[in-house]
GROMACS .gro file of C-alpha atoms in nm:
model
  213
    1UNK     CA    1   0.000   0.000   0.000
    2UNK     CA    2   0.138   0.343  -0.080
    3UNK     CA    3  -0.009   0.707   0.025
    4UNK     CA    4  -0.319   0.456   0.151
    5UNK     CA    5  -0.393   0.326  -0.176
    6UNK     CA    6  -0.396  -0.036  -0.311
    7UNK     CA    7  -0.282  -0.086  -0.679
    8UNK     CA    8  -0.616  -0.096  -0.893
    9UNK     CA    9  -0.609  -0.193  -1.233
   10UNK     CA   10  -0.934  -0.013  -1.310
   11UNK     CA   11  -0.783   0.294  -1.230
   12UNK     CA   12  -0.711   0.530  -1.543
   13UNK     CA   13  -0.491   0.788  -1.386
   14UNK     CA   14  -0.244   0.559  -1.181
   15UNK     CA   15   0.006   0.914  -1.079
   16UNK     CA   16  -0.261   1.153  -0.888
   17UNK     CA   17  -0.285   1.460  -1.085
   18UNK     CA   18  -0.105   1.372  -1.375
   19UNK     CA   19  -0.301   1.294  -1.743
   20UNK     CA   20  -0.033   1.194  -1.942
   21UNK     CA   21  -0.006   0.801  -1.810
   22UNK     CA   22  -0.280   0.587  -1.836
   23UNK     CA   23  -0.327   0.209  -1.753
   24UNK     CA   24  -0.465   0.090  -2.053
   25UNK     CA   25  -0.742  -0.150  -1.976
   26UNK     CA   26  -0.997   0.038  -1.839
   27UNK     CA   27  -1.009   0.304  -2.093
   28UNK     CA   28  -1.097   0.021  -2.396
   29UNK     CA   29  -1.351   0.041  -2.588
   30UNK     CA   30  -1.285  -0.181  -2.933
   31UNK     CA   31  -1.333  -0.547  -2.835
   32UNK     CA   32  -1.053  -0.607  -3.112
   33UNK     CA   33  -0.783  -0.442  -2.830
   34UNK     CA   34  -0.688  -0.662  -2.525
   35UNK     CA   35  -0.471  -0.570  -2.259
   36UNK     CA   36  -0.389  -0.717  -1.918
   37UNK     CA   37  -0.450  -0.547  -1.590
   38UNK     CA   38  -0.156  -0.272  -1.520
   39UNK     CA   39   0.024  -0.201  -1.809
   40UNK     CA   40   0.003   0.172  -1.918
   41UNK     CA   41   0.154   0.421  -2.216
   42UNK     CA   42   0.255   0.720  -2.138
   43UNK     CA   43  -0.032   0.940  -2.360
   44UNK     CA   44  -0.401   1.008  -2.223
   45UNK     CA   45  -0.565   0.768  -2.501
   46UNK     CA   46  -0.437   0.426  -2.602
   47UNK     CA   47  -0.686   0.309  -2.895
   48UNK     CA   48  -0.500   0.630  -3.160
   49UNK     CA   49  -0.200   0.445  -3.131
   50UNK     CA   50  -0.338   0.125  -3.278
   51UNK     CA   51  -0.384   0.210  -3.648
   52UNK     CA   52  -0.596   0.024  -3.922
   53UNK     CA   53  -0.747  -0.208  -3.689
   54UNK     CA   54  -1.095  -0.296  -3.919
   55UNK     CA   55  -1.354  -0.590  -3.808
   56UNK     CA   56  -1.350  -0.707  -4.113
   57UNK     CA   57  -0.984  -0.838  -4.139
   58UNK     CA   58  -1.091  -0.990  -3.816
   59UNK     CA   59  -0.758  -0.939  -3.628
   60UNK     CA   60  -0.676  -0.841  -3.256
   61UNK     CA   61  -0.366  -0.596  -3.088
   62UNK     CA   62  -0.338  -0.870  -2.776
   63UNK     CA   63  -0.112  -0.743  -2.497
   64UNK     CA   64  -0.018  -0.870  -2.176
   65UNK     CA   65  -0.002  -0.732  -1.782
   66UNK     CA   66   0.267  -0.493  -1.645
   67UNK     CA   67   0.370  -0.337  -2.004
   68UNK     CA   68   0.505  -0.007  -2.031
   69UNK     CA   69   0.465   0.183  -2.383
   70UNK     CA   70   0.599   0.509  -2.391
   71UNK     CA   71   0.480   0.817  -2.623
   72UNK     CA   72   0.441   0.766  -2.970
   73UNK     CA   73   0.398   0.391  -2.992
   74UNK     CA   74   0.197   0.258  -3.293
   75UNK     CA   75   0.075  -0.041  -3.308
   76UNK     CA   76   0.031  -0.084  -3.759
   77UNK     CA   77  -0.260  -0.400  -3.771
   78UNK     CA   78  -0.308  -0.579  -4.101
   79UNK     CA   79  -0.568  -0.318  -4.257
   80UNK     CA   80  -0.249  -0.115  -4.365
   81UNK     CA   81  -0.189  -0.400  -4.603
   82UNK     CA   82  -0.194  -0.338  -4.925
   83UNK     CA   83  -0.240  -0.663  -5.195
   84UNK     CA   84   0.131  -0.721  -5.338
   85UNK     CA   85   0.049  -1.004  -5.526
   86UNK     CA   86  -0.097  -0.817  -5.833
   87UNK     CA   87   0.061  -0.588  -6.074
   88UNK     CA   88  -0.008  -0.281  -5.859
   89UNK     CA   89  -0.025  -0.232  -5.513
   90UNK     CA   90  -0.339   0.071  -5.516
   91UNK     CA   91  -0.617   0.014  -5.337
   92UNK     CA   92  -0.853   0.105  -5.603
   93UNK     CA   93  -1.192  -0.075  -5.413
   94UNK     CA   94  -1.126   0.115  -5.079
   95UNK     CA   95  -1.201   0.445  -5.311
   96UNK     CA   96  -1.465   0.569  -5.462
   97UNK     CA   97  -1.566   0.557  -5.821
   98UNK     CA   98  -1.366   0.302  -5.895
   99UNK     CA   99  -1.551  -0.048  -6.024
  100UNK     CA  100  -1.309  -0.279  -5.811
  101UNK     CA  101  -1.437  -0.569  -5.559
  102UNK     CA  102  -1.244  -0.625  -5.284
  103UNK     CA  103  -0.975  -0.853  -5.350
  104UNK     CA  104  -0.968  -1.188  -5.163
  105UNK     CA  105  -0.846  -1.263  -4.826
  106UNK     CA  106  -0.595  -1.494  -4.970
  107UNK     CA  107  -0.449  -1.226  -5.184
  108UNK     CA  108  -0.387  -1.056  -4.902
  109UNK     CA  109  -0.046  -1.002  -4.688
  110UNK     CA  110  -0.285  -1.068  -4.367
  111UNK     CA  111  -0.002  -1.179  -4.069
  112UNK     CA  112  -0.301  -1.210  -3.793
  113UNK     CA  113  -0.274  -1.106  -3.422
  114UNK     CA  114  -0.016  -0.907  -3.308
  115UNK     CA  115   0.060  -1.031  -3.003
  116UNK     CA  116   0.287  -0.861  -2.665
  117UNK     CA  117   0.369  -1.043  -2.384
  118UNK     CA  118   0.395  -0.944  -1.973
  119UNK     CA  119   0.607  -0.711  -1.894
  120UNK     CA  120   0.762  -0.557  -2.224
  121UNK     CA  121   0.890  -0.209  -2.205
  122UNK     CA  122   0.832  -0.081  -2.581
  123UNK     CA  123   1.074   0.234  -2.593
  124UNK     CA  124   0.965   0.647  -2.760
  125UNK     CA  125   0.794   0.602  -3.120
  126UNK     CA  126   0.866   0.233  -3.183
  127UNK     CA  127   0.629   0.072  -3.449
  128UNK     CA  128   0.515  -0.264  -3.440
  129UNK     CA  129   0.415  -0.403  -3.736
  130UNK     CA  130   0.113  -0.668  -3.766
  131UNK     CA  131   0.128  -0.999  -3.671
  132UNK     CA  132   0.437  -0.935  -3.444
  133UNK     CA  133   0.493  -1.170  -3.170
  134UNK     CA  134   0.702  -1.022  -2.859
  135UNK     CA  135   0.792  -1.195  -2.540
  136UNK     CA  136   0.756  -1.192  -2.180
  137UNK     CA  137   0.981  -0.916  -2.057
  138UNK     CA  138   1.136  -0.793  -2.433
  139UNK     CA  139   1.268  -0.457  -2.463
  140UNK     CA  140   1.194  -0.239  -2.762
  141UNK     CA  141   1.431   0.034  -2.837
  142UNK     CA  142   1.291   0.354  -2.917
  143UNK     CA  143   1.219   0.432  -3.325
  144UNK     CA  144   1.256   0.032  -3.359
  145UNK     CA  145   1.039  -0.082  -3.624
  146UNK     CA  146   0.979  -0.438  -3.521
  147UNK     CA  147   0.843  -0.652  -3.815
  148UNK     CA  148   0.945  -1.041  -3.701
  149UNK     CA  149   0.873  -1.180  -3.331
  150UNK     CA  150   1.066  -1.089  -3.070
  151UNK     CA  151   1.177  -1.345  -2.809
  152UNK     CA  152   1.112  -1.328  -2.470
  153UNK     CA  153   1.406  -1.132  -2.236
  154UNK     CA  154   1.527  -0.996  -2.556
  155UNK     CA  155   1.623  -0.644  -2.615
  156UNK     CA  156   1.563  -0.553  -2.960
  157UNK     CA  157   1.655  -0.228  -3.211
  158UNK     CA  158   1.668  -0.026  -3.498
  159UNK     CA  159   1.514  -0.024  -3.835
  160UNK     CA  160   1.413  -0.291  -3.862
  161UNK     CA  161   1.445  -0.377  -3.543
  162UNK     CA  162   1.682  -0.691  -3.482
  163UNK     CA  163   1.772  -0.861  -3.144
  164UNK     CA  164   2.121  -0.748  -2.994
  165UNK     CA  165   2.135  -0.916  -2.656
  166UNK     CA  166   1.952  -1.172  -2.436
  167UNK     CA  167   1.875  -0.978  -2.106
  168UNK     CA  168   1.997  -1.308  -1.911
  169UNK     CA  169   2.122  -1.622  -1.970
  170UNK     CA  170   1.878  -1.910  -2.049
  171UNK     CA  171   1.840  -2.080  -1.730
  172UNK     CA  172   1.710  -1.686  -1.588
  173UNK     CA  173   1.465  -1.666  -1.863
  174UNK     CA  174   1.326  -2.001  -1.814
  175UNK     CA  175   1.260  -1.934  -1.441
  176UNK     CA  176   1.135  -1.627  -1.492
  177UNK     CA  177   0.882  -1.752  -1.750
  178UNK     CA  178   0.772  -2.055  -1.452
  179UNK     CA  179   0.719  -1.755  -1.217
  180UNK     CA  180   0.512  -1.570  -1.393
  181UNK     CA  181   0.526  -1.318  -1.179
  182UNK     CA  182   0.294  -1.096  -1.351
  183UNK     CA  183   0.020  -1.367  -1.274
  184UNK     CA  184   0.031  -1.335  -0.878
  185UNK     CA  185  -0.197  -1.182  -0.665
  186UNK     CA  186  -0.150  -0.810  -0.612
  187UNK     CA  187  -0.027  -0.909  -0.246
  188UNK     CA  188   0.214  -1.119  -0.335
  189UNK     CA  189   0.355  -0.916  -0.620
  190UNK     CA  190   0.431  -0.611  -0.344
  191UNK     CA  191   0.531  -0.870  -0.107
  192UNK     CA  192   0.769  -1.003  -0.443
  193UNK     CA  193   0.942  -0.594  -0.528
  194UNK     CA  194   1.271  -0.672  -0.310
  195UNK     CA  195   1.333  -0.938  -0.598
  196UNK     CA  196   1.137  -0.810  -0.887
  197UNK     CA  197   1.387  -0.528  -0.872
  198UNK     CA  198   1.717  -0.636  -0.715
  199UNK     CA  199   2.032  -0.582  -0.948
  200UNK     CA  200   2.177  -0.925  -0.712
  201UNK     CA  201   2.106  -1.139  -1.025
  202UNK     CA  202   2.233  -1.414  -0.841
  203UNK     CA  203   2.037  -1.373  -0.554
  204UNK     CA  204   1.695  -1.367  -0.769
  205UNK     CA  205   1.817  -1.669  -0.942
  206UNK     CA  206   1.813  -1.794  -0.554
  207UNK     CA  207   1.461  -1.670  -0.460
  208UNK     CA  208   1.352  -1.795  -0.760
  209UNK     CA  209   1.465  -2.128  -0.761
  210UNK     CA  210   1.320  -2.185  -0.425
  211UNK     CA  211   1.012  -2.045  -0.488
  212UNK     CA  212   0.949  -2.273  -0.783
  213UNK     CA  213   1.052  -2.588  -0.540
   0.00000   0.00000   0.00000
């Protein structure tokens, strides 16, 4: 508990007095856009950074609890496709005027659900591109411009973005991943800070270990 208050992820204004950083669930309103309880941008809306989301590609932005997406995050979804198996790539039945039927769903470069895991920190103005797939606990540089999946404790730039480092070695990851920490009980995650954000690697590798026992 802090200043008398018990985290709530209904809450929309999680800093008292301050507009700019939202948690993100309780502010939806396209059933298309899931989120998990807890993780916020830094903006007062959410749903303008997820472009070219239409029902009838049938796709969903899925994201996961504890993220934290700063200012100027898009999220691209697969209605920004354009058909690239044809001789040109214009849109011609989106306008009017023009006697075109909408191409098929086949003919389309439709990549499905893009899909973010717990705990991802996506950095200033990144762009993820549909379909993506990022881990558990991924970090997105900012301006990345992540087109291919992203694995889990993986810290990924540029443009296009490409993994540069594992965050920890593989035997961290896969504990982490058991421990889902993100899944615990609100009490047990406070209880769980002293580890959740201890530079003593060793030491969480420890806690963790035992904990999974």
């Amino acid at each position: 508990m802090k200043d008398g208050k018990n985290p709530d992820p209904n809450t929309i204004h999680p800093i008292a007095g301050y507009e700019n950083e939202i948690y993100v669930k309780p502010t939806l309103k396209n059933p298309n856009i899931i989120v998990g309880d807890f993780t916020y941008i830094a903006d007062s809306d959410f749903e303008s950074h997820v472009t070219h989301l239409y029902d009838w590609n049938g796709d969903r932005l899925v994201i996961g609890k504890f993220c934290q997406i700063a200012a100027g995050v898009e999220f691209v979804m697969n209605g920004a496709n354009h058909q690239m198996n044809a001789v040109t790539t214009f849109p011609f039945y989106t306008l009017e005027g023009w006697n075109a039927p909408p191409p098929a769903k086949s003919d389309l470069p439709l990549k499905g659900d893009t899909v973010i895991g717990n705990d991802v920190w996506i950095g200033q103005s990144a762009v993820i591109l549909p379909g993506v797939h990022i881990g558990d606990g991924a970090i997105i540089g900012a301006n990345a411009v992540v087109g291919s999946d992203i694995p889990p404790y993986t810290v990924a730039v540029g443009n296009p973005a490409r993994a540069i480092r594992k965050r920890f070695d593989e035997e961290m990851i896969s504990l982490l991943e058991k421990f889902a920490w993100w899944d615990k009980p609100i009490e047990e995650i406070n209880a769980l800070i002293p580890i959740l954000t201890s530079g003593d690697l060793e030491n969480v590798r420890t806690e963790l270990k035992k904990r999974l026992m």
